[in-house]
Coordinates of C-alpha atoms in Angstrom, one line a residue:
M11 CA -35.0 90.4 119.6
G12 CA -34.7 89.2 123.1
G13 CA -35.6 85.4 122.4
Y14 CA -36.9 82.8 120.0
G15 CA -38.6 79.5 119.7
L16 CA -39.4 76.9 117.0
V17 CA -41.4 73.8 116.2
S18 CA -40.5 72.4 112.9
C19 CA -40.3 69.3 110.7
Y20 CA -37.0 68.6 112.4
G21 CA -38.5 68.7 116.1
T22 CA -39.3 70.9 118.9
G23 CA -36.8 73.7 119.8
A24 CA -34.8 75.9 117.6
Q25 CA -31.5 74.0 118.1
A26 CA -33.2 71.1 116.4
V27 CA -32.9 72.7 113.0
V28 CA -29.2 73.8 113.3
E29 CA -27.3 70.7 112.2
P30 CA -29.8 69.6 109.5
L31 CA -29.7 72.9 107.9
R32 CA -25.9 72.9 108.1
A33 CA -25.6 69.3 106.4
R34 CA -28.2 70.5 103.7
R35 CA -30.5 67.6 105.0
P36 CA -34.2 67.8 103.9
G37 CA -36.8 67.5 106.7
S38 CA -39.4 66.2 104.2
A39 CA -41.2 62.8 104.1
P40 CA -44.1 61.5 101.5
L41 CA -47.4 63.0 102.1
T42 CA -49.6 60.6 103.9
G43 CA -52.9 60.8 106.1
L44 CA -54.9 63.1 103.7
Q45 CA -57.5 61.6 101.2
L46 CA -56.5 63.6 98.3
P47 CA -55.8 63.2 94.6
L48 CA -52.1 64.0 95.0
P49 CA -49.0 62.0 94.2
E50 CA -48.3 59.7 97.1
A51 CA -44.6 60.5 97.1
L52 CA -45.1 64.3 97.1
P53 CA -42.6 65.5 99.7
V54 CA -44.1 67.7 102.5
N55 CA -42.4 69.0 105.7
R56 CA -44.8 68.5 108.6
M57 CA -44.5 68.8 112.4
D58 CA -44.5 65.4 114.3
P59 CA -46.9 65.7 117.2
Q60 CA -45.1 62.8 119.0
R61 CA -42.3 65.2 119.6
Y62 CA -44.2 68.0 121.4
P63 CA -43.9 68.2 125.2
A64 CA -45.8 65.6 127.1
G65 CA -49.5 66.2 127.2
M66 CA -49.6 68.6 124.4
A67 CA -51.2 68.2 120.9
G68 CA -52.3 70.2 117.9
T69 CA -51.3 73.7 116.6
Q70 CA -52.2 75.4 120.1
A71 CA -49.5 72.8 121.6
A72 CA -46.8 73.9 119.1
M73 CA -47.6 77.7 119.6
L74 CA -47.3 77.1 123.3
A75 CA -43.9 75.2 122.9
A76 CA -42.4 78.0 120.7
A77 CA -43.5 80.8 122.8
H78 CA -42.1 79.2 126.2
E79 CA -38.7 78.6 124.4
A80 CA -38.8 82.4 123.3
L81 CA -39.7 83.6 126.8
T82 CA -37.1 81.4 128.6
M83 CA -34.5 82.6 126.0
A84 CA -35.3 86.2 127.0
G85 CA -35.0 85.3 130.8
L86 CA -38.7 85.2 131.4
D87 CA -39.9 82.1 133.3
R88 CA -43.6 81.3 133.9
T89 CA -43.6 83.3 137.1
H90 CA -43.0 86.6 135.3
A91 CA -46.0 88.9 134.7
L92 CA -46.1 89.6 131.0
T93 CA -48.0 92.9 131.6
D94 CA -48.5 95.5 129.0
C95 CA -47.3 93.1 126.4
A96 CA -48.8 92.5 122.9
L97 CA -49.4 89.3 121.2
V98 CA -49.2 89.5 117.3
L99 CA -50.0 86.1 115.3
G100 CA -49.3 85.7 111.6
G101 CA -50.6 82.6 110.0
T102 CA -53.4 80.1 109.2
G103 CA -52.7 77.7 111.7
S104 CA -56.7 77.2 112.5
L105 CA -57.5 76.5 108.9
A106 CA -57.6 72.7 109.4
I107 CA -60.0 73.2 112.4
A108 CA -62.4 75.3 110.1
E109 CA -61.9 72.9 107.3
A110 CA -63.3 69.8 109.6
E111 CA -66.0 71.9 111.1
I112 CA -67.1 73.1 107.5
R113 CA -67.1 69.5 106.3
R114 CA -69.2 68.4 109.3
V115 CA -71.8 71.0 109.0
W116 CA -71.9 70.3 105.1
E117 CA -72.5 66.6 105.5
R118 CA -75.1 67.2 108.3
T119 CA -77.2 69.9 106.5
G120 CA -75.9 70.0 102.8
V121 CA -76.7 73.9 103.0
A122 CA -73.6 76.2 102.0
T123 CA -75.1 79.0 103.8
A124 CA -75.1 77.1 107.1
L125 CA -71.1 77.0 107.1
P126 CA -69.6 78.7 110.1
V127 CA -66.7 81.0 110.4
T128 CA -63.8 79.9 112.4
S129 CA -61.2 82.7 113.0
A130 CA -57.5 82.4 113.7
G131 CA -58.2 85.6 115.9
A132 CA -59.9 83.3 118.5
M133 CA -56.7 81.1 118.7
A134 CA -54.7 84.4 119.2
R135 CA -56.9 85.6 121.9
Q136 CA -56.9 82.0 123.6
L137 CA -53.0 81.9 123.3
A138 CA -52.7 85.3 125.0
T139 CA -55.2 84.4 127.9
T140 CA -53.1 81.3 128.3
L141 CA -49.6 83.1 128.5
G142 CA -51.0 85.7 130.6
L143 CA -50.5 88.6 128.1
D144 CA -52.8 91.6 128.7
G145 CA -51.7 94.0 125.7
P146 CA -53.2 94.4 122.5
V147 CA -53.9 91.1 120.4
F148 CA -53.5 91.1 116.5
C149 CA -53.9 88.2 114.2
L150 CA -52.6 89.0 110.4
A151 CA -53.2 87.1 107.2
T152 CA -51.4 88.4 104.4
A153 CA -50.3 85.3 102.6
C154 CA -46.6 84.3 102.9
A155 CA -45.6 87.8 104.4
S156 CA -48.0 87.3 107.2
S157 CA -45.6 86.6 110.1
A158 CA -43.1 88.9 108.7
N159 CA -45.8 91.7 108.7
A160 CA -46.6 90.6 112.3
L161 CA -43.0 91.6 113.3
L162 CA -43.3 94.9 111.7
V163 CA -46.6 95.5 113.3
A164 CA -45.2 94.4 117.0
R165 CA -42.3 97.0 116.4
D166 CA -44.6 99.7 115.5
L167 CA -46.8 99.0 118.6
I168 CA -43.7 99.2 120.8
R169 CA -42.6 102.4 119.2
R170 CA -45.8 104.2 119.4
G171 CA -46.2 103.2 123.1
Q172 CA -49.2 101.2 122.6
A173 CA -47.4 98.0 124.1
R174 CA -44.1 97.7 126.2
R175 CA -43.0 94.3 124.7
A176 CA -44.6 91.8 122.1
L177 CA -44.4 88.2 121.5
V178 CA -44.8 87.4 117.8
I179 CA -45.9 84.0 116.5
G180 CA -46.2 82.4 112.9
A181 CA -48.1 79.4 112.6
E182 CA -49.0 76.9 109.8
R183 CA -50.7 73.6 109.6
L184 CA -51.2 71.7 106.3
S185 CA -54.7 71.0 105.3
A186 CA -56.4 69.4 102.5
I187 CA -57.5 73.1 101.1
T188 CA -53.9 74.0 101.1
L189 CA -52.6 71.2 99.3
S190 CA -55.3 70.9 96.8
G191 CA -55.1 74.7 96.0
F192 CA -51.4 74.6 95.5
Q193 CA -51.9 71.3 93.3
S194 CA -54.4 73.2 91.1
L195 CA -52.2 75.7 90.3
L196 CA -49.3 73.2 89.5
L197 CA -46.9 74.6 92.0
L198 CA -45.8 71.5 93.8
D199 CA -42.6 69.9 92.8
P200 CA -42.8 66.1 93.4
A201 CA -39.1 65.9 93.4
G202 CA -38.8 68.6 96.1
C203 CA -38.1 72.2 95.8
R204 CA -34.8 73.3 94.4
P205 CA -34.3 77.1 95.2
F206 CA -32.5 79.2 92.5
D207 CA -31.8 75.9 90.7
A208 CA -31.8 75.5 87.0
A209 CA -34.3 72.5 86.9
R210 CA -36.4 74.2 89.6
R211 CA -39.9 73.2 89.0
G212 CA -42.2 74.3 92.2
L213 CA -42.8 74.4 96.1
Q214 CA -42.4 72.0 98.8
L215 CA -44.9 72.7 101.3
G216 CA -44.5 72.7 105.3
E217 CA -45.7 73.3 108.8
G218 CA -44.0 75.2 111.5
V219 CA -44.5 77.5 114.3
G220 CA -41.9 80.4 115.1
A221 CA -42.1 82.6 117.9
L222 CA -40.0 85.8 118.6
W223 CA -39.9 88.1 121.7
L224 CA -39.4 91.8 120.9
E225 CA -38.5 94.5 123.6
P226 CA -37.2 98.1 123.2
V227 CA -33.5 98.7 123.6
P228 CA -33.1 100.8 126.8
A229 CA -32.4 104.3 126.4
G230 CA -28.7 104.9 126.6
H231 CA -28.1 101.4 126.3
A232 CA -26.9 100.4 122.7
D233 CA -25.6 97.3 123.6
S234 CA -28.4 95.7 125.6
G235 CA -26.8 92.4 125.9
R236 CA -29.0 90.9 123.4
R237 CA -27.4 89.1 120.3
H238 CA -30.1 90.3 117.7
R239 CA -31.3 93.7 117.0
F240 CA -34.4 94.6 114.8
H241 CA -33.3 97.6 113.0
G242 CA -36.5 97.8 110.8
G243 CA -38.2 96.8 107.5
A244 CA -40.9 97.5 105.1
N245 CA -43.7 95.9 103.2
L246 CA -46.0 96.7 100.2
C247 CA -48.8 95.1 98.4
D248 CA -48.0 94.8 94.5
T249 CA -51.0 94.4 92.0
H250 CA -49.1 92.7 89.4
H251 CA -50.8 89.3 89.8
M252 CA -52.7 87.1 92.4
T253 CA -50.3 84.2 92.4
S254 CA -47.0 85.2 90.6
A255 CA -44.5 87.9 90.7
S256 CA -43.5 90.3 88.1
P257 CA -40.4 88.8 86.3
D258 CA -38.5 92.1 86.5
G259 CA -38.6 91.9 90.2
G260 CA -39.5 95.6 90.5
A261 CA -41.9 95.5 93.6
M262 CA -39.5 93.0 95.4
A263 CA -36.6 95.7 94.8
R264 CA -38.9 98.4 96.1
V265 CA -39.6 96.6 99.3
M266 CA -35.9 95.6 99.9
Q267 CA -34.8 99.2 99.3
A268 CA -37.4 100.5 101.5
A269 CA -36.6 98.3 104.3
L270 CA -33.1 99.5 104.0
T271 CA -34.0 103.0 104.1
Q272 CA -36.3 102.6 107.0
A273 CA -33.7 100.9 108.9
G274 CA -31.2 103.5 108.2
V275 CA -28.7 100.8 106.6
A276 CA -27.0 101.0 103.3
A277 CA -26.8 98.1 100.9
E278 CA -23.2 97.6 101.1
E279 CA -23.6 97.0 105.0
I280 CA -25.7 93.8 104.3
V281 CA -23.4 90.7 105.3
A282 CA -25.9 88.2 103.8
I283 CA -29.6 87.6 102.6
K284 CA -32.0 85.0 103.9
A285 CA -33.9 84.8 100.6
H286 CA -37.6 83.7 99.9
G287 CA -36.3 81.1 97.6
T288 CA -39.7 79.1 96.7
G289 CA -38.0 77.1 93.9
S290 CA -40.9 78.3 91.5
A291 CA -39.6 79.4 88.2
D292 CA -41.2 83.0 88.2
N293 CA -40.5 83.8 92.0
D294 CA -37.0 82.9 92.0
L295 CA -36.4 84.8 88.7
A296 CA -37.8 87.9 90.2
E297 CA -36.0 87.7 93.3
A298 CA -32.7 87.2 91.6
A299 CA -33.4 90.5 89.5
A300 CA -34.4 92.2 92.7
M301 CA -31.3 91.6 94.5
K302 CA -29.3 92.7 91.4
T303 CA -31.2 95.9 91.3
V304 CA -31.0 96.6 94.9
F305 CA -26.9 95.3 95.2
G306 CA -25.7 95.8 91.8
A307 CA -23.0 93.6 90.6
R308 CA -21.9 92.8 94.3
V309 CA -25.0 90.7 95.5
P310 CA -24.2 89.6 99.1
P311 CA -24.3 85.8 99.8
F312 CA -27.8 84.5 99.9
T313 CA -29.4 81.3 100.9
G314 CA -33.1 79.7 100.7
L315 CA -34.4 77.4 103.6
K316 CA -37.3 75.9 102.1
R317 CA -36.0 72.6 101.0
G318 CA -35.0 72.0 104.6
L319 CA -38.0 73.4 106.3
G320 CA -40.7 73.5 103.6
H321 CA -42.5 76.5 102.7
T322 CA -44.5 77.1 105.8
L323 CA -46.6 79.7 104.0
A324 CA -48.0 82.3 106.6
A325 CA -45.5 81.2 109.3
C326 CA -42.4 81.6 107.1
G327 CA -41.6 85.1 108.3
A328 CA -41.3 83.8 111.8
V329 CA -40.3 80.1 111.1
E330 CA -37.4 81.2 108.8
T331 CA -36.1 84.1 110.8
V332 CA -35.8 81.9 113.8
A333 CA -34.2 79.1 111.9
F334 CA -31.7 81.6 110.4
L335 CA -31.0 83.2 113.7
A336 CA -30.3 79.9 115.4
C337 CA -27.8 79.0 112.6
L338 CA -26.1 82.3 112.9
D339 CA -25.9 81.8 116.7
A340 CA -24.2 78.5 116.1
G341 CA -21.6 80.5 113.9
F342 CA -22.6 79.8 110.3
I343 CA -24.7 81.0 107.4
P344 CA -26.8 78.1 106.5
P345 CA -26.4 76.7 102.8
T346 CA -29.0 76.1 100.3
A347 CA -30.4 72.6 100.4
G348 CA -31.8 71.5 96.9
F349 CA -29.5 73.8 94.8
E350 CA -27.3 71.8 92.3
A351 CA -27.1 73.7 89.0
F352 CA -26.5 77.3 88.1
D353 CA -29.2 79.0 86.0
P354 CA -27.8 81.5 83.6
A355 CA -30.9 83.3 83.4
L356 CA -30.9 84.3 87.1
G357 CA -27.2 85.4 86.8
V358 CA -26.5 84.7 90.4
Q359 CA -26.4 81.6 92.6
P360 CA -27.2 80.9 96.3
L361 CA -24.8 79.8 99.2
V362 CA -23.3 76.4 99.0
P363 CA -21.7 75.1 101.3
A364 CA -22.3 76.9 104.6
Q365 CA -20.0 79.7 105.7
D366 CA -18.8 81.6 108.8
A367 CA -21.4 83.9 110.0
P368 CA -19.7 87.4 111.2
A369 CA -21.4 89.9 113.3
G370 CA -23.2 92.4 111.2
I371 CA -26.6 93.3 109.5
Y372 CA -28.7 90.6 107.5
L373 CA -31.7 90.9 105.2
Y374 CA -34.6 88.6 105.3
N375 CA -37.1 88.5 102.3
F376 CA -40.6 87.3 102.4
F377 CA -42.6 87.3 99.3
G378 CA -46.4 86.1 98.9
F379 CA -49.2 85.8 96.8
G380 CA -51.3 88.6 95.9
G381 CA -48.0 90.9 95.9
N382 CA -47.6 90.8 99.7
Y383 CA -44.0 91.4 100.2
G384 CA -41.9 92.1 103.3
T385 CA -38.2 92.5 104.0
L386 CA -36.8 92.7 107.5
V387 CA -33.4 94.1 108.6
I388 CA -31.9 92.4 111.7
G389 CA -28.5 92.9 113.2
H390 CA -26.6 89.7 114.7
G391 CA -23.9 89.7 117.3

């Protein structure tokens, strides 16, 4: 992983998240600007367009800002030719555009069959053209595992020789459809999400764009000079339920173990875990059970980032990976904002406060609706 970039509720640039996450400072604000039957004080974590680079606006601008940061960190300025380079996008960043167009057509015609289809794939293709990437372009939509799966796809493209390098982007913008859907499931916590807390009541939605640059380690160069190495990962699709996890965490445990096996890493080698940690009753219960299944009585320190960043849904695989890497590079494992009280039903509790981040191998969990689960294994230092 040669470089990373981020646009989040804390601002543009990966460094913008470091001190707020260290201090457990939420990046949320009350929901405004959408005419919806939702509580006015509902906390959401939104990107601020006023913090984008001058002359840029919208989802595409945030994607470009994150991409340029990742490329710059990788030592690639805008004069470098990005030949034989793939782009893999995970997210639903164009949903708000589609929603607006659908509304306009519906109001004009009143005919449901006249509704157009707006594809996030078009946004991916436009981004590839703007950046000058001439390799394969993919757009994945697998719920909250989308951009984690995008990283796995990009790695496979490189390993199979279908691309020499890859840029992976996860993007998510909030829309009326998204907010209304989660509210209809009674999954939003008006007090803000509390990952793994005894009083947890639900999610806190967010926006964000994360970008990661992948390149192969040169033959015979185990130490490539890069600080982060993508050892591997795994994904699966569980069929337990459309929107909730099996309480025993069986499928989550299987994907975590599969990721370790694929990466050639033993459970006892894991330094810490970036947990999915949505703050919902079922998901946190299942994830805690899964970690105990995989690691036994000695679960490594684990942390959740969603009170700080919000749940960026399809983008969280990229957004949270970048945020976690930025904190590791600053020398610490971030604590879990929103956690206050131990839940005996879980039997484990997340990291509070921050602790020093040693070199080693870390596990990253992403568990989405529809049983879409992904786990990544990434080395630091």
